[in-house]
Coordinates of N, CA and C and ligand atoms in Angstrom, one line a residue:
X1 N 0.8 -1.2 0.0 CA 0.0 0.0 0.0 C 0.9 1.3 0.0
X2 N 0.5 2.0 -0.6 CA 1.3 3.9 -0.9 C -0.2 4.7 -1.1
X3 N 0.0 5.4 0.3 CA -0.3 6.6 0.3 C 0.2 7.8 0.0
X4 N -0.1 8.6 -1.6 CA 0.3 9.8 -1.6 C -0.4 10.9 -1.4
X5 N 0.0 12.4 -1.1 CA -0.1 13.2 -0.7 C -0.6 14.1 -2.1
X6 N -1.5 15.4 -2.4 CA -1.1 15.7 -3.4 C -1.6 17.2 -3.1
X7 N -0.7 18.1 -3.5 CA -0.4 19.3 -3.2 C -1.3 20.0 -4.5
X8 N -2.2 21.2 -4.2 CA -2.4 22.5 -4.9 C -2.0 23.7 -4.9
X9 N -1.7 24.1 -5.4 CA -1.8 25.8 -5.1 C -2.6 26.7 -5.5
X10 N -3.0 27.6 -4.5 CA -4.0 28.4 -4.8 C -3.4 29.9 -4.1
X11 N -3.2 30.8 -5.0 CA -2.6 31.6 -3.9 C -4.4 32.6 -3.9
X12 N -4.1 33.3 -3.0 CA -4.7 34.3 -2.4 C -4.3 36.0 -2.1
X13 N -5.1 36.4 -2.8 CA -5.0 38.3 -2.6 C -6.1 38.9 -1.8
X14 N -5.8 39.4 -0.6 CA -6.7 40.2 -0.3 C -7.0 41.4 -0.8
X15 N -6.6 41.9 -1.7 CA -7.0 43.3 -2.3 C -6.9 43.4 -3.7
X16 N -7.7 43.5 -4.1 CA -8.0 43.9 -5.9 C -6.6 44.5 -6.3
X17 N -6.0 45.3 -5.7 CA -5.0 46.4 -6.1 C -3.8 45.5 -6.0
X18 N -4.1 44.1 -5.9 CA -2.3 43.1 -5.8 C -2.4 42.3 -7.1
X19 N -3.2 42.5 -7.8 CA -3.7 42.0 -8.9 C -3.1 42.8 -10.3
X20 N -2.9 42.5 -11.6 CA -2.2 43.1 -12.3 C -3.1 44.3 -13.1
X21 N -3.3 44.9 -13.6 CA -4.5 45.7 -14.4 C -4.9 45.1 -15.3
X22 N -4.4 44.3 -15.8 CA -5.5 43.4 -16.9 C -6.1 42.1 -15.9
X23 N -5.6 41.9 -15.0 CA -6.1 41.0 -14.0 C -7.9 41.6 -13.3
X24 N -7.2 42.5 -12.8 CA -8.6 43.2 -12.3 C -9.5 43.6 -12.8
X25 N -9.4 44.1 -14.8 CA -10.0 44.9 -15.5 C -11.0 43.0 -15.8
X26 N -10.2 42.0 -16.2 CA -11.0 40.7 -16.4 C -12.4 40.3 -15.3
X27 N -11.7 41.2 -13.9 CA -12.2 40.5 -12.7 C -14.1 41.1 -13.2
X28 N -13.6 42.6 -13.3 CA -14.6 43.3 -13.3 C -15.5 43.1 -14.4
X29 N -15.0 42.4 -15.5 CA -16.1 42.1 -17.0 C -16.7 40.8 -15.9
X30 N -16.1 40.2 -15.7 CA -17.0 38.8 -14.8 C -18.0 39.1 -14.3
X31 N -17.7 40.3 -13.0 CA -18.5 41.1 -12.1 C -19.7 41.7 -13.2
X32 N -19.2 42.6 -14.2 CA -20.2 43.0 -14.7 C -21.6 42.3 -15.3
X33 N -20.7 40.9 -16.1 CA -21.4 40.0 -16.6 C -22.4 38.8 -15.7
X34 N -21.8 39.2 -14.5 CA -23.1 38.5 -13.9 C -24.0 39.1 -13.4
X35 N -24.1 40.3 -13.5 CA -25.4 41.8 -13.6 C -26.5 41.6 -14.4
X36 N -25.8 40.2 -15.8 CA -26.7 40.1 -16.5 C -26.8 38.6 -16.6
X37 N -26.8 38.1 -15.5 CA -27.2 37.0 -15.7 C -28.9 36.4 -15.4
X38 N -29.2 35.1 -15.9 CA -30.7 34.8 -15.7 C -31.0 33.8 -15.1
X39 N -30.8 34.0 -13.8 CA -31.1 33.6 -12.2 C -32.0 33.3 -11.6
X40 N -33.3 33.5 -12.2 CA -34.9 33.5 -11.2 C -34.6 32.8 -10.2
X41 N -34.2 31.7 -10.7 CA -34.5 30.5 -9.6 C -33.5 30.6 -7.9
X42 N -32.4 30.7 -8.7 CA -31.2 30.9 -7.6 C -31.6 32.2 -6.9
X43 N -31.5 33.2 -8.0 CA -30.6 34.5 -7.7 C -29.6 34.2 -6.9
X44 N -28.7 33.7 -7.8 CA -27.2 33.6 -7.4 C -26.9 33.5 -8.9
X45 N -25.5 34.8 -9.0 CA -25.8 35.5 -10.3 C -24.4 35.3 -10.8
X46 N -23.9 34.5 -11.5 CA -22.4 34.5 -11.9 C -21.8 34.8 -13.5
X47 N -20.5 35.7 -13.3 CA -20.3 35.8 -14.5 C -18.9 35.7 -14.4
X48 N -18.0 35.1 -16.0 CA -17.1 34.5 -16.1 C -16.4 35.6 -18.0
X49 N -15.6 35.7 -17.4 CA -14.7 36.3 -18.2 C -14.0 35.4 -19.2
X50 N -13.3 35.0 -19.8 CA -12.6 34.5 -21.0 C -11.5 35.1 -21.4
X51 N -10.1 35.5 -21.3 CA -9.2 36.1 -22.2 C -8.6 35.6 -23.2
X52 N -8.9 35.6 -24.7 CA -8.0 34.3 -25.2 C -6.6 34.9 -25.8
X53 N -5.7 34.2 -26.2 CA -4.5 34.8 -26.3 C -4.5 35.7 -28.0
X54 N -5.7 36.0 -28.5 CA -5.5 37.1 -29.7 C -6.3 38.3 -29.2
X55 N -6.3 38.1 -27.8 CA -6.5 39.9 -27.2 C -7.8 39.6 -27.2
X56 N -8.9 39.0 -27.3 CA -10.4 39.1 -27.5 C -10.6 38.7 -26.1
X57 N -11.7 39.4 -25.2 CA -12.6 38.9 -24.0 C -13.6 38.3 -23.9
X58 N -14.4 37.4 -23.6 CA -15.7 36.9 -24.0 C -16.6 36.2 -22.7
X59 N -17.2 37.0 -22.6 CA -18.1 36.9 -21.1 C -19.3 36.0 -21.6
X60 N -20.1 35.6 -20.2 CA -20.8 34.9 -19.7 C -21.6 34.8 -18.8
X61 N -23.0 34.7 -18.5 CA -23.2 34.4 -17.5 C -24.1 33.5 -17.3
X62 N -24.5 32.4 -15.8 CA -25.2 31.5 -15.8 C -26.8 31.9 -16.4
X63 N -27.5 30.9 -17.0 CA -28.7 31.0 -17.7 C -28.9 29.8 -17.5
X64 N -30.3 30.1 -16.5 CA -31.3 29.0 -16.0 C -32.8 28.4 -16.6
X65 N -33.1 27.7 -16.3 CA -34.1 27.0 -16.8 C -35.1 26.5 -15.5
X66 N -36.6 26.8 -16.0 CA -37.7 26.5 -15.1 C -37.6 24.7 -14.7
X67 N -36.4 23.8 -16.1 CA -36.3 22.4 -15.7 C -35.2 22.5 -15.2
X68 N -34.8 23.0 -14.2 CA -33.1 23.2 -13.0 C -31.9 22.8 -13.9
X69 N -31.8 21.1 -14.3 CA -30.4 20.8 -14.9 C -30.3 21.4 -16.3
X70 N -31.8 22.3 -17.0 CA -31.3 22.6 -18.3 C -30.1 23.9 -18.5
X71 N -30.4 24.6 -17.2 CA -29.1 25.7 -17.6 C -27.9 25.5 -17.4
X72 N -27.1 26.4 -17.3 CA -25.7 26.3 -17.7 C -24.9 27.5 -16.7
X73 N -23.8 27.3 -16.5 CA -23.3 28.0 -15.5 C -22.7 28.4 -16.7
X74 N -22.2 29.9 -16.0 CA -21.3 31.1 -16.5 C -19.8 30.5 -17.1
X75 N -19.2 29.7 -16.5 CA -18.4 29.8 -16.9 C -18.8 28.9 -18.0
X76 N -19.3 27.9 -18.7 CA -19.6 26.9 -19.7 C -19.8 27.6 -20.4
X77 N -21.1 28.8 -20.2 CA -21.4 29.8 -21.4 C -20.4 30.6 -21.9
X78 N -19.3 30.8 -21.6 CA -18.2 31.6 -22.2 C -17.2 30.8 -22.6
X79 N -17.0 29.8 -21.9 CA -15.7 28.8 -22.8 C -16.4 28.6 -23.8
X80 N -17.3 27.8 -24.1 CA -17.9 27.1 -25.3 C -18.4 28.5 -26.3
X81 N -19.0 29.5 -25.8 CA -19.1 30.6 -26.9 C -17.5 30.9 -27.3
X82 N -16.4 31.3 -26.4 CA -15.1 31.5 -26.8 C -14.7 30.3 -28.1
X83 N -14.3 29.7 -28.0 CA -14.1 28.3 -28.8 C -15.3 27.8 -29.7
X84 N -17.0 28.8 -29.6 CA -17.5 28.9 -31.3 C -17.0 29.6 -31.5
X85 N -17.0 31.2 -31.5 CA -16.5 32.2 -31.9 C -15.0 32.0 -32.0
X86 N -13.7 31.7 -31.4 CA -12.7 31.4 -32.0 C -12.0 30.4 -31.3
X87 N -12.4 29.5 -33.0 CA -11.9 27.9 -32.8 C -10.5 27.5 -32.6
X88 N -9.9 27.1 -31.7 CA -8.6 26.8 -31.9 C -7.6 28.3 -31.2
X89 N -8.1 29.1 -31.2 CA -7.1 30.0 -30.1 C -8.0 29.9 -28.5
X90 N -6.2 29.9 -28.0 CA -6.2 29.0 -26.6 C -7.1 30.0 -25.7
X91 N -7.0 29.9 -24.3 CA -7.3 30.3 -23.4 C -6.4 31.0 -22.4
X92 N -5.8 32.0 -21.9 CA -5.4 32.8 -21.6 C -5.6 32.5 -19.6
X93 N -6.7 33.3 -19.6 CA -7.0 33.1 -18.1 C -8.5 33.4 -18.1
X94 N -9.2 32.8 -17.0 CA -10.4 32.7 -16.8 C -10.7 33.8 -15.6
X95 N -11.4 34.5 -15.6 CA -12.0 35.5 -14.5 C -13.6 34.9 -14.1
X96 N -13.9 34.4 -12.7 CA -15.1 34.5 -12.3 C -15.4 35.0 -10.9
X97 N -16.7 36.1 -11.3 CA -17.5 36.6 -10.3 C -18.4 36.2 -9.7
X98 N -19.4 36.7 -8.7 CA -20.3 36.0 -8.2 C -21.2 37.0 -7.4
X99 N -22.4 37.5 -7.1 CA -23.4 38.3 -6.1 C -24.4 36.9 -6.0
X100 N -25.4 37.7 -4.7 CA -26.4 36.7 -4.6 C -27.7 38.1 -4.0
X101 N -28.7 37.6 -4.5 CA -30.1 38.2 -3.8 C -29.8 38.7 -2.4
X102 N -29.6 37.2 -1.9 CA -30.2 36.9 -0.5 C -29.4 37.1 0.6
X103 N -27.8 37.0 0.2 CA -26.9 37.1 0.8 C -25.7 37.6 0.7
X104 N -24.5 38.1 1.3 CA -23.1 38.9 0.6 C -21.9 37.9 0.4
X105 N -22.0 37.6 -0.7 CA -21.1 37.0 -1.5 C -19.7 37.5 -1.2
X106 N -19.1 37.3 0.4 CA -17.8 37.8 0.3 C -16.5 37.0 0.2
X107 N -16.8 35.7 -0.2 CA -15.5 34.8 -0.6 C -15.4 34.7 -2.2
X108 N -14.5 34.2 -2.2 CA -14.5 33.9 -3.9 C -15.1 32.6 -4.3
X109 N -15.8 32.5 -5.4 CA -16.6 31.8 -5.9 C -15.6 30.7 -6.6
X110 N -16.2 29.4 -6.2 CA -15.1 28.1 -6.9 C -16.4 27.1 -8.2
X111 N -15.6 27.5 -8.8 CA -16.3 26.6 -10.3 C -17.0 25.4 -9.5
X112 N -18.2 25.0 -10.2 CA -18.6 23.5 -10.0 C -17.9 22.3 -10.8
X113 N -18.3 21.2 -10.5 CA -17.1 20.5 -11.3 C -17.0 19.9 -12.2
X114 N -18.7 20.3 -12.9 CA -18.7 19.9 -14.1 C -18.0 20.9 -15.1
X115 N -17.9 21.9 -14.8 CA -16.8 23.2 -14.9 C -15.7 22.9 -15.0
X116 N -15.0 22.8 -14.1 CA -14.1 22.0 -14.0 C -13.1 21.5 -14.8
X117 N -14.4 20.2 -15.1 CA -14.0 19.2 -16.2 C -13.8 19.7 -17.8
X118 N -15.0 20.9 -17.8 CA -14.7 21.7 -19.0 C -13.5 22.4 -19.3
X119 N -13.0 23.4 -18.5 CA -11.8 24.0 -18.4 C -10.6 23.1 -18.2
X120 N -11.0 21.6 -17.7 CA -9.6 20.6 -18.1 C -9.5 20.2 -19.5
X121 N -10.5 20.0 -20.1 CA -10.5 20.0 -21.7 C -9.9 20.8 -22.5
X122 N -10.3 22.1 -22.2 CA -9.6 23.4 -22.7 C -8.1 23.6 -22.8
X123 N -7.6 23.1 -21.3 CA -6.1 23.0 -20.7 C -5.5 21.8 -21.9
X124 N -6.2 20.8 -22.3 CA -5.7 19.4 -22.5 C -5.9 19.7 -24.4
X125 N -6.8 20.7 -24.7 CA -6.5 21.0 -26.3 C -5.7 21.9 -26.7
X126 N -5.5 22.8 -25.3 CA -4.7 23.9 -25.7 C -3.3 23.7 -25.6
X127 N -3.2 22.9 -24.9 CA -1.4 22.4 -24.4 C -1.1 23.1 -23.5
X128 N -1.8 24.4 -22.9 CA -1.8 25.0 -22.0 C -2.3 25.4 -20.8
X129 N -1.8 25.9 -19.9 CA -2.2 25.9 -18.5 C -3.7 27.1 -18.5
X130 N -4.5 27.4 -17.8 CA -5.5 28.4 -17.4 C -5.2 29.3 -16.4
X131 N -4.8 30.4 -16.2 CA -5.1 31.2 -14.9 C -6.3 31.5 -14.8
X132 N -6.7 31.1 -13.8 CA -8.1 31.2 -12.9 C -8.3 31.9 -11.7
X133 N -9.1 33.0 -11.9 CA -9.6 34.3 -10.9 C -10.7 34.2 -10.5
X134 N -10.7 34.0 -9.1 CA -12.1 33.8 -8.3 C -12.4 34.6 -7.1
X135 N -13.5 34.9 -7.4 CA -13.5 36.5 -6.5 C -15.6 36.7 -6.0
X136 N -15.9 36.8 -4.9 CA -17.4 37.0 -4.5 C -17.5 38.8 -5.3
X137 N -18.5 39.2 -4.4 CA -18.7 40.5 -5.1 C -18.0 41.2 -3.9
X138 N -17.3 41.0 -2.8 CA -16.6 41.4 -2.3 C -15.5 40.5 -1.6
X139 N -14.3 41.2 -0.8 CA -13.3 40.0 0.2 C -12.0 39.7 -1.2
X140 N -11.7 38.7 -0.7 CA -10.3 38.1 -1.5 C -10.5 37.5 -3.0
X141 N -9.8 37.6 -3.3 CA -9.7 36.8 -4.7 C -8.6 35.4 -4.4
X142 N -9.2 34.6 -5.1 CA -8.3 32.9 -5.0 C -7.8 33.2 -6.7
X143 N -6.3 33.0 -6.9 CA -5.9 32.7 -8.2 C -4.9 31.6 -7.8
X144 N -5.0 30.1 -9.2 CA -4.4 29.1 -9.2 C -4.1 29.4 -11.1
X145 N -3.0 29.1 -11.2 CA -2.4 28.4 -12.7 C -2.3 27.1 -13.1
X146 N -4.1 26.5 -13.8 CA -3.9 25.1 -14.0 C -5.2 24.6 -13.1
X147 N -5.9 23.8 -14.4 CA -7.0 23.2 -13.6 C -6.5 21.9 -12.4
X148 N -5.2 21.6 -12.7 CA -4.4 20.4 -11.7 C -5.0 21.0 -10.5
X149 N -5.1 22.2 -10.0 CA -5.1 22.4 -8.4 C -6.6 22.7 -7.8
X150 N -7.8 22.3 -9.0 CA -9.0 22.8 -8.5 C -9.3 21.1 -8.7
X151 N -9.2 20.8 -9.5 CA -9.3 19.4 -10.7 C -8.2 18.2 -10.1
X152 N -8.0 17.9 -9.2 CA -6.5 16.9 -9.2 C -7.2 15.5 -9.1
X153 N -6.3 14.7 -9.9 CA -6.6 13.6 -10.8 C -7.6 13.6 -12.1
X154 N -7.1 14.8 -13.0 CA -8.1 14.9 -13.7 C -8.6 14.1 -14.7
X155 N -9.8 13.6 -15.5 CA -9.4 13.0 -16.1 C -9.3 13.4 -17.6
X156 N -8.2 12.7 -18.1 CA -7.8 12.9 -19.5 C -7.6 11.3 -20.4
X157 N -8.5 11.6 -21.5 CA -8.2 10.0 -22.2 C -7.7 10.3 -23.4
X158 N -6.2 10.7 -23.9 CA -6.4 10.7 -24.9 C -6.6 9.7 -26.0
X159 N -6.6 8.5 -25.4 CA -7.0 7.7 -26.3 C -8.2 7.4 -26.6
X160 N -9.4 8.0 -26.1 CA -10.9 8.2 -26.8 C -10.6 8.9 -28.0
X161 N -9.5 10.0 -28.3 CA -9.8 10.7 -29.8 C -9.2 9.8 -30.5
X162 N -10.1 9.7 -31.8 CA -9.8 8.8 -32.9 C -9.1 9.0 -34.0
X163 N -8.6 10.7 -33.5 CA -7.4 10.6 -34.5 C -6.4 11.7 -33.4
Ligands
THU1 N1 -23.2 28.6 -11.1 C1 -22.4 29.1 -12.0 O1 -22.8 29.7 -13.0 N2 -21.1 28.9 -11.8 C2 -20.5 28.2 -10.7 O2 -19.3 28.1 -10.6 C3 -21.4 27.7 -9.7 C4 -22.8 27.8 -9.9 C5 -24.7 28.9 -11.2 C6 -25.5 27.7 -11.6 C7 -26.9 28.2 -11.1 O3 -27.5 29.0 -12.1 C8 -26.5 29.0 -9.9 O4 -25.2 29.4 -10.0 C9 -26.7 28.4 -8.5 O5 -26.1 27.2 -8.5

């Protein structure tokens, strides 16, 4: 028997202003984009930024359904619009925000994992790592480089692709 140990990193900022200016300016399209998200059900309102590496930003936010599993969280709606809109350029870093109705959203918001699994896809087409920004509508921001440290043991088959 071997027990291993397996290490993440996630660093942590307590202040917007330790963050770089295109870091915070991403934070804030998130923030804004979940202003416009369609919530009835939750009201819990998330929006997810996209930076891809030819300078384009492409937001998101969760859009619900009166049948619960038919909607889609924020960040799905922006990867998958990023990647129709432009096929084949990578992913940069992900910015997500978060408010709620009912309550003050003061930690940072952590992807679900079916999310997750999405942005490990992304990582595994692109050959590249993700910076990921997680931030409530107020308090600290969580940034990690790499779905490895939200995602560990992720899974990857390349041998399901048939070519
Ligand atoms: N939600 C997201 O959009 N992203 C997350 O990371 C977590 C949850 C949405 C799904 C649903 O519309 C609402 O938040 C409550 O779960």
């Amino acid at each position: 028997m071997n027990t291993r140990e397996i290490k993440i990193k996630i660093t942590e900022f307590s202040e917007l202003s330790e963050l770089t200016k295109d870091d915070q300016k991403l934070l804030q399209m998130a923030a804004d984009s979940a202003s416009q998200s369609y919530a009835p059900y939750s009201e819990f309102h998330v929006g997810a930024a996209v930076l891809l590496e030819n300078g384009e930003i492409i937001c998101g936010s969760n859009q619900e359904n009166a049948a619960y599993p038919a909607g889609l969280c924020a960040e799905r709606v922006a990867l998958f619009y990023a990647n129709s809109k432009f096929p084949g350029i990578a992913v940069k870093s992900l910015a997500i925000s978060a408010h709620a109705d009912h309550f003050v959203m003061n930690k940072p918001i952590s992807p679900c994992g079916t999310c997750r699994q999405v942005i490990a896809e992304t990582e595994s087409r692109q050959k590249n790592k993700i910076k990921i920004l997680m931030r409530g509508e107020s308090g600290p921001v969580n940034m990690t480089e790499g779905i490895e440290n939200l995602l560990p043991l992720t899974f990857y088959e390349e041998k399901l692709k048939k070519k």
